[in-house]
Amino acid sequence: MDMLKDSIGKLYLKYLLPSMFSALVTTIYSFVDTIAIGQGVGADGAAACAIIYPILGIASLFGFLCGIGGSVRFAKARGEGKQEKANAFYTASLVLVIVLTIIVWPMTAVFKTQIFTWFGASKALMPLVLEYGDWIIWTFPAFILSAYFTCMVRCDGAPNVVMAAVAAGGIFNVFGDWFLVFPMNMGMTGAAIATAGGTVIQLMVLCAFLFTKKSHLKIVKPWEPSKAVYKAVTAGFSASVLEFAFIILTCILNNQIMRYGGETALSVFGVILTCSGMFQHIYTGVGQAMQPIATTNYGAGKRKRIAYLRRISEWTVIVMGICFMLTGILFPTQLIHFFVDATPEVLRAAPTIMRIYFLSFPCMGINIWATFYFQSIMRTRTSAVLTILRGIVISSIFLYLLPIWLGINGVWWAMVLTEGIVTGITCMCIFYANRKMSRK
């Protein structure tokens, strides 16, 4: 694969198909967990899932901070024909992710109860949350390192290896969820073991690739270590901000939902969060498929190739977003039945909640895709600002103000308005960035 000479369309498909497969299999972790827990434990189990998801976001935050940052700098250096410099960035980012893991892991274990309370856990839900969350915390390094190596191996020109790793972990997770939750009757513990085990297997496959001849990722003496770490962190900052914003946003949502709608609304949100997570992984897959191609061509100064890649990848997420939106609008009750053994209260609340919330998904796709696009053309500050506006500033304002007048429905409309406003700002930023890039 020649990133600078091969057809952009063919390159995009070569990266997109494995990336989509990986995204879909990755979503199986939460997807199957929610089904197994919802059917095996009940609506309270689905509500507990909504509390637990942010802890996985913390792992992704540090994994993507180092992984996307390191991979972007790695790809740019390779595009410039500087393989030794590329590996120096890889080495610096690897050391950084290991150090951060050593710092963060004990903190999550010591303060787990406080963390889950902050995430919105009530006294009634806390036993279920801890039953699942303990297993995630015990294997926390695997979640961080898996996110990191997924970025690096894909950027090394091996998207099929990432696909195989995710598939191996996903297969274990699906089988484990079924076997441990139902025949073994292990409930939340069984689902947690399946998720943790699948992630460990995924990490093992990714690490095995590093020792093959096909891998260009080599540990070398860092090129100006502090400078390399700084550049990697700045490149990955907006991606980590995306995860940080997800954590903050989910916490605010959980607490506002419990305040205005109670555990019934939170049970429905647990299903929505699973669907939203799947869609976000797919949008992220499009961005990650585009990123190494765009960054390498940016390093080589090939602006026309980047413009064509931008158009086809942007339309990919737009079409996907419309399809996702229609699913929730047309089939809300069927989605609830698919995931949980729903109570009459949940069935009454679900259609309105899902039809409002699913309106946000087309704009969400554009906003997530744009994060990766701006990273690819080294406009990391723009990417970070848009992410903060979307995930923290605008969303928080609406989440606290709208429910005062609209009650629980104000929570759902807050997300729709946030995504729409940020999309408008994003389109203006893309127009400005493209005009500036075309002048170079």
Tab-separated table of C-alpha atoms in Angstrom:
chain	number	residue	atom	x	y	z
A	1	MET	CA	0.000	0.000	0.000
A	2	ASP	CA	1.464	3.308	-1.129
A	3	MET	CA	-0.300	6.076	0.789
A	4	LEU	CA	1.000	8.754	-1.573
A	5	LYS	CA	0.358	7.135	-4.978
A	6	ASP	CA	-2.431	4.557	-4.731
A	7	SER	CA	-6.005	5.587	-5.526
A	8	ILE	CA	-7.582	7.452	-2.603
A	9	GLY	CA	-10.830	5.550	-3.068
A	10	LYS	CA	-9.092	2.167	-2.927
A	11	LEU	CA	-6.942	3.189	0.045
A	12	TYR	CA	-10.003	4.457	1.880
A	13	LEU	CA	-11.865	1.186	1.328
A	14	LYS	CA	-8.830	-0.860	2.400
A	15	TYR	CA	-8.799	1.009	5.692
A	16	LEU	CA	-12.554	1.540	6.052
A	17	LEU	CA	-13.706	-2.074	5.772
A	18	PRO	CA	-11.398	-3.454	8.504
A	19	SER	CA	-12.035	-0.335	10.584
A	20	MET	CA	-15.814	-0.779	10.280
A	21	PHE	CA	-15.521	-4.445	11.133
A	22	SER	CA	-13.382	-3.595	14.163
A	23	ALA	CA	-15.839	-0.894	15.233
A	24	LEU	CA	-18.790	-3.262	14.939
A	25	VAL	CA	-17.044	-6.040	16.832
A	26	THR	CA	-15.866	-3.568	19.487
A	27	THR	CA	-19.456	-2.483	20.055
A	28	ILE	CA	-20.368	-6.108	20.644
A	29	TYR	CA	-18.706	-5.770	24.064
A	30	SER	CA	-21.294	-3.271	25.324
A	31	PHE	CA	-24.019	-4.476	22.948
A	32	VAL	CA	-23.996	-8.084	24.120
A	33	ASP	CA	-23.361	-7.039	27.728
A	34	THR	CA	-26.486	-4.892	27.700
A	35	ILE	CA	-28.580	-7.682	26.175
A	36	ALA	CA	-27.220	-10.306	28.575
A	37	ILE	CA	-27.604	-8.049	31.608
A	38	GLY	CA	-30.957	-6.617	30.499
A	39	GLN	CA	-32.437	-10.057	29.868
A	40	GLY	CA	-30.590	-11.879	32.656
A	41	VAL	CA	-30.633	-9.264	35.430
A	42	GLY	CA	-33.437	-6.922	34.352
A	43	ALA	CA	-34.014	-3.188	33.925
A	44	ASP	CA	-31.882	-2.335	36.983
A	45	GLY	CA	-28.968	-4.097	35.300
A	46	ALA	CA	-29.390	-1.907	32.219
A	47	ALA	CA	-29.446	1.165	34.469
A	48	ALA	CA	-26.233	-0.044	36.147
A	49	CYS	CA	-24.613	-0.315	32.697
A	50	ALA	CA	-25.216	3.407	32.161
A	51	ILE	CA	-23.276	4.070	35.383
A	52	ILE	CA	-20.385	1.777	34.431
A	53	TYR	CA	-19.692	3.011	30.888
A	54	PRO	CA	-17.730	6.138	31.914
A	55	ILE	CA	-15.046	3.986	33.608
A	56	LEU	CA	-14.353	2.460	30.192
A	57	GLY	CA	-14.197	6.011	28.861
A	58	ILE	CA	-11.398	6.783	31.328
A	59	ALA	CA	-9.371	3.885	29.906
A	60	SER	CA	-10.029	5.064	26.350
A	61	LEU	CA	-9.067	8.614	27.329
A	62	PHE	CA	-5.494	7.667	28.231
A	63	GLY	CA	-5.200	5.051	25.491
A	64	PHE	CA	-6.251	7.508	22.785
A	65	LEU	CA	-4.242	10.394	24.243
A	66	CYS	CA	-1.058	8.407	23.655
A	67	GLY	CA	-2.239	6.178	20.800
A	68	ILE	CA	-3.771	8.724	18.463
A	69	GLY	CA	-1.131	11.288	19.374
A	70	GLY	CA	1.689	8.827	18.736
A	71	SER	CA	0.126	7.441	15.554
A	72	VAL	CA	-0.501	10.880	14.032
A	73	ARG	CA	3.137	11.908	14.606
A	74	PHE	CA	4.328	8.465	13.471
A	75	ALA	CA	2.362	8.729	10.196
A	76	LYS	CA	3.462	12.313	9.499
A	77	ALA	CA	7.131	11.409	9.988
A	78	ARG	CA	6.764	8.396	7.668
A	79	GLY	CA	5.106	10.638	5.074
A	80	GLU	CA	8.182	12.840	5.275
A	81	GLY	CA	10.368	9.749	4.752
A	82	LYS	CA	11.802	9.786	8.300
A	83	GLN	CA	11.290	6.264	9.689
A	84	GLU	CA	13.739	6.695	12.589
A	85	LYS	CA	11.935	9.832	13.716
A	86	ALA	CA	8.613	7.991	13.388
A	87	ASN	CA	9.814	5.238	15.725
A	88	ALA	CA	11.091	7.836	18.169
A	89	PHE	CA	7.533	9.152	18.440
A	90	TYR	CA	6.262	5.591	18.906
A	91	THR	CA	8.770	4.944	21.697
A	92	ALA	CA	7.947	8.199	23.475
A	93	SER	CA	4.201	7.527	23.321
A	94	LEU	CA	4.685	3.928	24.540
A	95	VAL	CA	6.660	5.056	27.586
A	96	LEU	CA	4.041	7.715	28.299
A	97	VAL	CA	1.085	5.298	28.170
A	98	ILE	CA	2.852	2.862	30.523
A	99	VAL	CA	3.624	5.623	33.041
A	100	LEU	CA	0.048	6.935	32.936
A	101	THR	CA	-1.335	3.422	33.413
A	102	ILE	CA	0.823	2.887	36.499
A	103	ILE	CA	-0.484	6.167	37.961
A	104	VAL	CA	-4.182	5.853	37.080
A	105	TRP	CA	-4.828	2.166	37.817
A	106	PRO	CA	-4.340	2.296	41.635
A	107	MET	CA	-6.412	5.486	41.847
A	108	THR	CA	-9.445	3.845	40.220
A	109	ALA	CA	-9.156	0.905	42.633
A	110	VAL	CA	-8.876	3.046	45.776
A	111	PHE	CA	-11.640	5.528	44.913
A	112	LYS	CA	-14.027	3.235	43.015
A	113	THR	CA	-17.064	3.855	45.244
A	114	GLN	CA	-16.650	7.623	45.061
A	115	ILE	CA	-16.129	7.424	41.292
A	116	PHE	CA	-19.297	5.397	40.706
A	117	THR	CA	-21.285	7.710	43.001
A	118	TRP	CA	-20.081	10.656	40.920
A	119	PHE	CA	-21.163	8.751	37.804
A	120	GLY	CA	-24.719	8.741	39.185
A	121	ALA	CA	-25.044	5.441	41.081
A	122	SER	CA	-27.805	5.353	43.694
A	123	LYS	CA	-27.664	3.179	46.819
A	124	ALA	CA	-30.041	0.722	45.154
A	125	LEU	CA	-27.862	0.373	42.039
A	126	MET	CA	-24.435	0.440	43.722
A	127	PRO	CA	-24.226	-3.344	44.453
A	128	LEU	CA	-24.835	-4.156	40.767
A	129	VAL	CA	-22.391	-1.444	39.668
A	130	LEU	CA	-19.610	-2.755	41.936
A	131	GLU	CA	-20.281	-6.367	40.964
A	132	TYR	CA	-19.434	-5.467	37.352
A	133	GLY	CA	-17.055	-2.582	37.959
A	134	ASP	CA	-14.597	-4.505	40.161
A	135	TRP	CA	-13.654	-6.800	37.271
A	136	ILE	CA	-13.137	-3.848	34.936
A	137	ILE	CA	-10.876	-2.127	37.464
A	138	TRP	CA	-8.797	-5.284	38.075
A	139	THR	CA	-8.039	-5.510	34.333
A	140	PHE	CA	-7.896	-1.739	33.757
A	141	PRO	CA	-4.391	-1.712	32.168
A	142	ALA	CA	-5.604	-4.051	29.406
A	143	PHE	CA	-8.314	-1.555	28.417
A	144	ILE	CA	-5.829	1.344	28.233
A	145	LEU	CA	-3.137	-0.563	26.326
A	146	SER	CA	-5.651	-2.142	23.954
A	147	ALA	CA	-6.904	1.318	22.918
A	148	TYR	CA	-3.291	2.488	22.508
A	149	PHE	CA	-2.041	-0.396	20.359
A	150	THR	CA	-5.191	-0.380	18.219
A	151	CYS	CA	-4.228	3.128	17.061
A	152	MET	CA	-0.535	2.348	16.557
A	153	VAL	CA	-0.951	-0.978	14.722
A	154	ARG	CA	-3.610	0.457	12.392
A	155	CYS	CA	-1.353	3.407	11.579
A	156	ASP	CA	1.496	0.979	10.862
A	157	GLY	CA	-0.444	-0.206	7.822
A	158	ALA	CA	-1.980	-3.278	9.453
A	159	PRO	CA	-5.734	-2.627	9.756
A	160	ASN	CA	-6.415	-6.334	9.206
A	161	VAL	CA	-4.420	-7.201	12.335
A	162	VAL	CA	-6.560	-4.792	14.339
A	163	MET	CA	-9.641	-6.394	12.817
A	164	ALA	CA	-8.419	-9.873	13.790
A	165	ALA	CA	-7.598	-8.743	17.330
A	166	VAL	CA	-10.987	-7.152	17.849
A	167	ALA	CA	-12.723	-10.185	16.320
A	168	ALA	CA	-10.897	-12.583	18.652
A	169	GLY	CA	-11.832	-10.533	21.699
A	170	GLY	CA	-15.390	-10.066	20.478
A	171	ILE	CA	-15.959	-13.780	19.914
A	172	PHE	CA	-14.777	-14.545	23.448
A	173	ASN	CA	-17.010	-11.793	24.817
A	174	VAL	CA	-20.134	-13.003	23.016
A	175	PHE	CA	-19.647	-16.618	24.061
A	176	GLY	CA	-18.670	-15.594	27.592
A	177	ASP	CA	-21.740	-13.396	28.020
A	178	TRP	CA	-24.075	-16.191	26.970
A	179	PHE	CA	-22.331	-18.962	28.918
A	180	LEU	CA	-21.576	-17.080	32.142
A	181	VAL	CA	-24.793	-15.062	32.446
A	182	PHE	CA	-27.335	-17.734	31.477
A	183	PRO	CA	-26.137	-21.368	31.929
A	184	MET	CA	-23.796	-20.400	34.797
A	185	ASN	CA	-26.249	-17.808	36.202
A	186	MET	CA	-23.416	-15.418	37.179
A	187	GLY	CA	-25.307	-12.202	36.358
A	188	MET	CA	-23.279	-8.974	36.332
A	189	THR	CA	-20.104	-10.837	37.318
A	190	GLY	CA	-20.364	-13.128	34.299
A	191	ALA	CA	-20.833	-10.215	31.898
A	192	ALA	CA	-17.864	-8.395	33.445
A	193	ILE	CA	-15.573	-11.444	33.145
A	194	ALA	CA	-16.560	-11.803	29.481
A	195	THR	CA	-15.771	-8.144	28.749
A	196	ALA	CA	-12.464	-8.145	30.633
A	197	GLY	CA	-11.365	-11.446	29.086
A	198	GLY	CA	-12.206	-10.266	25.578
A	199	THR	CA	-10.116	-7.130	26.044
A	200	VAL	CA	-7.118	-9.120	27.321
A	201	ILE	CA	-7.298	-11.413	24.266
A	202	GLN	CA	-7.499	-8.390	21.952
A	203	LEU	CA	-4.393	-6.899	23.574
A	204	MET	CA	-2.468	-10.175	23.235
A	205	VAL	CA	-3.151	-10.371	19.474
A	206	LEU	CA	-2.067	-6.751	18.963
A	207	CYS	CA	1.137	-7.253	20.951
A	208	ALA	CA	1.962	-10.431	19.017
A	209	PHE	CA	2.027	-8.379	15.785
A	210	LEU	CA	4.798	-6.173	17.176
A	211	PHE	CA	7.217	-9.121	17.078
A	212	THR	CA	6.580	-9.988	13.415
A	213	LYS	CA	8.641	-8.847	10.433
A	214	LYS	CA	5.681	-6.905	9.050
A	215	SER	CA	5.732	-4.471	11.959
A	216	HIS	CA	7.592	-1.173	11.490
A	217	LEU	CA	7.011	-0.203	15.119
A	218	LYS	CA	10.431	-0.411	16.741
A	219	ILE	CA	11.603	0.820	20.118
A	220	VAL	CA	14.469	3.252	19.592
A	221	LYS	CA	16.185	5.953	21.581
A	222	PRO	CA	13.638	8.789	21.760
A	223	TRP	CA	14.373	11.768	19.559
A	224	GLU	CA	14.474	14.659	22.050
A	225	PRO	CA	12.231	12.730	24.529
A	226	SER	CA	10.446	15.640	26.190
A	227	LYS	CA	9.761	17.268	22.834
A	228	ALA	CA	8.535	13.984	21.333
A	229	VAL	CA	6.169	13.391	24.269
A	230	TYR	CA	4.881	16.957	24.034
A	231	LYS	CA	4.172	16.664	20.306
A	232	ALA	CA	2.466	13.296	20.743
A	233	VAL	CA	0.298	14.613	23.582
A	234	THR	CA	-0.719	17.747	21.686
A	235	ALA	CA	-1.653	15.641	18.644
A	236	GLY	CA	-3.716	13.245	20.760
A	237	PHE	CA	-5.152	15.870	23.072
A	238	SER	CA	-8.356	16.469	21.116
A	239	ALA	CA	-9.071	12.725	20.941
A	240	SER	CA	-8.586	12.410	24.699
A	241	VAL	CA	-10.749	15.481	25.191
A	242	LEU	CA	-13.444	13.608	23.242
A	243	GLU	CA	-13.302	10.799	25.797
A	244	PHE	CA	-13.077	13.240	28.706
A	245	ALA	CA	-16.117	15.064	27.399
A	246	PHE	CA	-17.938	11.726	27.088
A	247	ILE	CA	-17.198	10.976	30.748
A	248	ILE	CA	-18.356	14.401	31.965
A	249	LEU	CA	-21.401	14.376	29.704
A	250	THR	CA	-22.477	10.881	30.774
A	251	CYS	CA	-22.118	11.820	34.447
A	252	ILE	CA	-24.267	14.924	33.997
A	253	LEU	CA	-26.815	12.940	31.991
A	254	ASN	CA	-26.993	10.158	34.580
A	255	ASN	CA	-27.499	12.596	37.443
A	256	GLN	CA	-30.066	14.726	35.587
A	257	ILE	CA	-31.976	11.626	34.462
A	258	MET	CA	-32.096	10.301	38.040
A	259	ARG	CA	-33.256	13.727	39.239
A	260	TYR	CA	-36.058	14.245	36.707
A	261	GLY	CA	-36.949	10.728	35.526
A	262	GLY	CA	-35.698	8.196	38.081
A	263	GLU	CA	-34.465	4.664	37.495
A	264	THR	CA	-37.077	3.948	34.792
A	265	ALA	CA	-35.697	6.707	32.551
A	266	LEU	CA	-32.141	5.616	33.387
A	267	SER	CA	-32.972	2.068	32.261
A	268	VAL	CA	-34.086	3.421	28.871
A	269	PHE	CA	-30.974	5.589	28.739
A	270	GLY	CA	-28.860	2.478	29.361
A	271	VAL	CA	-30.218	1.078	26.088
A	272	ILE	CA	-29.735	4.417	24.308
A	273	LEU	CA	-26.171	4.628	25.617
A	274	THR	CA	-25.436	1.198	24.151
A	275	CYS	CA	-26.822	2.257	20.756
A	276	SER	CA	-25.045	5.607	20.973
A	277	GLY	CA	-21.785	3.865	21.864
A	278	MET	CA	-22.128	1.597	18.847
A	279	PHE	CA	-22.786	4.551	16.533
A	280	GLN	CA	-19.889	6.526	18.018
A	281	HIS	CA	-17.535	3.578	17.495
A	282	ILE	CA	-18.655	3.377	13.861
A	283	TYR	CA	-18.159	7.124	13.338
A	284	THR	CA	-14.769	6.817	15.024
A	285	GLY	CA	-13.968	3.922	12.685
A	286	VAL	CA	-14.575	6.190	9.689
A	287	GLY	CA	-12.322	8.843	11.217
A	288	GLN	CA	-9.583	6.329	12.016
A	289	ALA	CA	-9.773	4.904	8.483
A	290	MET	CA	-9.314	8.382	7.050
A	291	GLN	CA	-6.667	9.586	9.500
A	292	PRO	CA	-3.480	7.705	8.481
A	293	ILE	CA	-4.132	8.384	4.786
A	294	ALA	CA	-4.860	12.072	5.344
A	295	THR	CA	-1.947	12.627	7.731
A	296	THR	CA	0.587	10.905	5.476
A	297	ASN	CA	-0.570	12.931	2.457
A	298	TYR	CA	-0.566	16.106	4.531
A	299	GLY	CA	3.048	15.437	5.469
A	300	ALA	CA	3.843	15.033	1.760
A	301	GLY	CA	1.925	18.201	0.820
A	302	LYS	CA	-0.696	16.458	-1.371
A	303	ARG	CA	-3.686	18.726	-0.724
A	304	LYS	CA	-5.956	17.556	-3.580
A	305	ARG	CA	-5.823	13.965	-2.366
A	306	ILE	CA	-6.814	15.137	1.119
A	307	ALA	CA	-9.765	17.128	-0.268
A	308	TYR	CA	-11.148	14.086	-2.109
A	309	LEU	CA	-10.680	11.894	0.957
A	310	ARG	CA	-12.504	14.472	3.075
A	311	ARG	CA	-15.538	14.478	0.786
A	312	ILE	CA	-16.024	10.713	0.601
A	313	SER	CA	-15.448	10.134	4.320
A	314	GLU	CA	-17.781	12.992	5.260
A	315	TRP	CA	-20.602	11.588	3.138
A	316	THR	CA	-20.013	8.186	4.714
A	317	VAL	CA	-20.917	9.466	8.190
A	318	ILE	CA	-23.840	11.559	6.912
A	319	VAL	CA	-25.534	8.550	5.289
A	320	MET	CA	-24.824	6.387	8.345
A	321	GLY	CA	-26.254	9.019	10.687
A	322	ILE	CA	-29.532	9.225	8.787
A	323	CYS	CA	-29.901	5.424	8.889
A	324	PHE	CA	-29.202	5.342	12.642
A	325	MET	CA	-31.730	8.103	13.301
A	326	LEU	CA	-34.502	6.333	11.381
A	327	THR	CA	-33.922	3.120	13.344
A	328	GLY	CA	-34.821	4.760	16.656
A	329	ILE	CA	-37.702	6.800	15.251
A	330	LEU	CA	-39.377	3.837	13.539
A	331	PHE	CA	-38.620	0.978	15.955
A	332	PRO	CA	-38.266	2.294	19.556
A	333	THR	CA	-40.335	-0.397	21.272
A	334	GLN	CA	-38.629	-3.198	19.352
A	335	LEU	CA	-35.217	-1.883	20.414
A	336	ILE	CA	-36.211	-1.881	24.079
A	337	HIS	CA	-37.572	-5.438	23.886
A	338	PHE	CA	-34.372	-6.539	22.145
A	339	PHE	CA	-32.146	-5.316	24.971
A	340	VAL	CA	-34.081	-5.715	28.211
A	341	ASP	CA	-36.861	-7.626	29.893
A	342	ALA	CA	-38.822	-4.382	30.100
A	343	THR	CA	-41.333	-3.413	32.766
A	344	PRO	CA	-44.604	-1.654	31.771
A	345	GLU	CA	-43.140	1.631	33.061
A	346	VAL	CA	-40.093	1.282	30.800
A	347	LEU	CA	-42.276	0.452	27.778
A	348	ARG	CA	-44.402	3.563	28.365
A	349	ALA	CA	-41.402	5.872	28.671
A	350	ALA	CA	-39.189	4.438	25.910
A	351	PRO	CA	-40.827	5.582	22.607
A	352	THR	CA	-40.802	9.316	23.403
A	353	ILE	CA	-37.289	9.224	24.839
A	354	MET	CA	-35.800	7.290	21.929
A	355	ARG	CA	-37.532	9.270	19.177
A	356	ILE	CA	-36.169	12.531	20.563
A	357	TYR	CA	-32.644	11.335	21.368
A	358	PHE	CA	-32.099	9.551	18.042
A	359	LEU	CA	-32.567	12.867	16.195
A	360	SER	CA	-29.064	13.784	17.389
A	361	PHE	CA	-27.194	10.989	15.598
A	362	PRO	CA	-26.703	12.498	12.073
A	363	CYS	CA	-25.055	15.618	13.510
A	364	MET	CA	-23.107	13.519	16.024
A	365	GLY	CA	-21.493	11.661	13.112
A	366	ILE	CA	-20.268	14.863	11.485
A	367	ASN	CA	-18.917	16.195	14.783
A	368	ILE	CA	-16.967	13.029	15.653
A	369	TRP	CA	-15.617	12.661	12.105
A	370	ALA	CA	-14.473	16.307	12.150
A	371	THR	CA	-12.399	15.640	15.280
A	372	PHE	CA	-10.268	13.164	13.343
A	373	TYR	CA	-10.165	15.331	10.215
A	374	PHE	CA	-8.750	18.332	12.069
A	375	GLN	CA	-6.208	16.093	13.817
A	376	SER	CA	-5.128	14.752	10.420
A	377	ILE	CA	-4.334	18.208	9.061
A	378	MET	CA	-2.593	19.227	12.304
A	379	ARG	CA	-5.327	21.594	13.485
A	380	THR	CA	-5.460	19.984	16.910
A	381	ARG	CA	-6.539	23.166	18.688
A	382	THR	CA	-9.654	23.461	16.518
A	383	SER	CA	-10.441	19.811	17.155
A	384	ALA	CA	-10.078	20.228	20.912
A	385	VAL	CA	-12.191	23.402	21.067
A	386	LEU	CA	-15.040	21.808	19.109
A	387	THR	CA	-14.909	18.740	21.336
A	388	ILE	CA	-15.066	20.837	24.513
A	389	LEU	CA	-17.965	22.894	23.144
A	390	ARG	CA	-19.870	19.738	22.235
A	391	GLY	CA	-19.074	17.538	25.193
A	392	ILE	CA	-18.925	20.003	28.065
A	393	VAL	CA	-19.863	23.651	27.472
A	394	ILE	CA	-22.983	23.739	25.257
A	395	SER	CA	-24.329	20.377	26.401
A	396	SER	CA	-23.968	21.272	30.096
A	397	ILE	CA	-25.805	24.568	29.644
A	398	PHE	CA	-28.741	22.888	27.918
A	399	LEU	CA	-28.785	19.903	30.302
A	400	TYR	CA	-29.171	22.174	33.320
A	401	LEU	CA	-31.538	24.754	31.776
A	402	LEU	CA	-33.984	22.854	29.547
A	403	PRO	CA	-35.234	20.357	32.185
A	404	ILE	CA	-36.367	23.316	34.318
A	405	TRP	CA	-39.059	24.051	31.714
A	406	LEU	CA	-39.442	20.726	29.874
A	407	GLY	CA	-38.824	18.211	32.668
A	408	ILE	CA	-37.167	14.927	31.666
A	409	ASN	CA	-37.779	15.643	27.949
A	410	GLY	CA	-35.493	18.652	28.317
A	411	VAL	CA	-32.601	16.237	28.933
A	412	TRP	CA	-33.160	14.539	25.575
A	413	TRP	CA	-33.712	17.768	23.619
A	414	ALA	CA	-30.509	19.162	25.137
A	415	MET	CA	-28.505	16.535	23.246
A	416	VAL	CA	-30.288	17.200	19.940
A	417	LEU	CA	-29.711	20.958	20.152
A	418	THR	CA	-26.078	20.530	21.232
A	419	GLU	CA	-25.175	18.301	18.281
A	420	GLY	CA	-26.962	20.611	15.825
A	421	ILE	CA	-25.284	23.802	17.042
A	422	VAL	CA	-21.814	22.216	17.106
A	423	THR	CA	-22.328	20.878	13.563
A	424	GLY	CA	-22.995	24.422	12.368
A	425	ILE	CA	-19.782	25.658	14.010
A	426	THR	CA	-17.876	22.638	12.658
A	427	CYS	CA	-18.955	23.340	9.070
A	428	MET	CA	-17.662	26.903	9.341
A	429	CYS	CA	-14.326	25.653	10.716
A	430	ILE	CA	-13.979	23.104	7.894
A	431	PHE	CA	-14.655	25.806	5.293
A	432	TYR	CA	-12.031	28.094	6.836
A	433	ALA	CA	-9.428	25.306	7.206
A	434	ASN	CA	-9.877	24.099	3.625
A	435	ARG	CA	-9.621	27.608	2.203
A	436	LYS	CA	-6.440	28.239	4.184
A	437	MET	CA	-4.947	24.873	3.160
A	438	SER	CA	-5.702	25.451	-0.544
A	439	ARG	CA	-3.617	28.646	-0.465
A	440	LYS	CA	-0.462	26.804	0.621
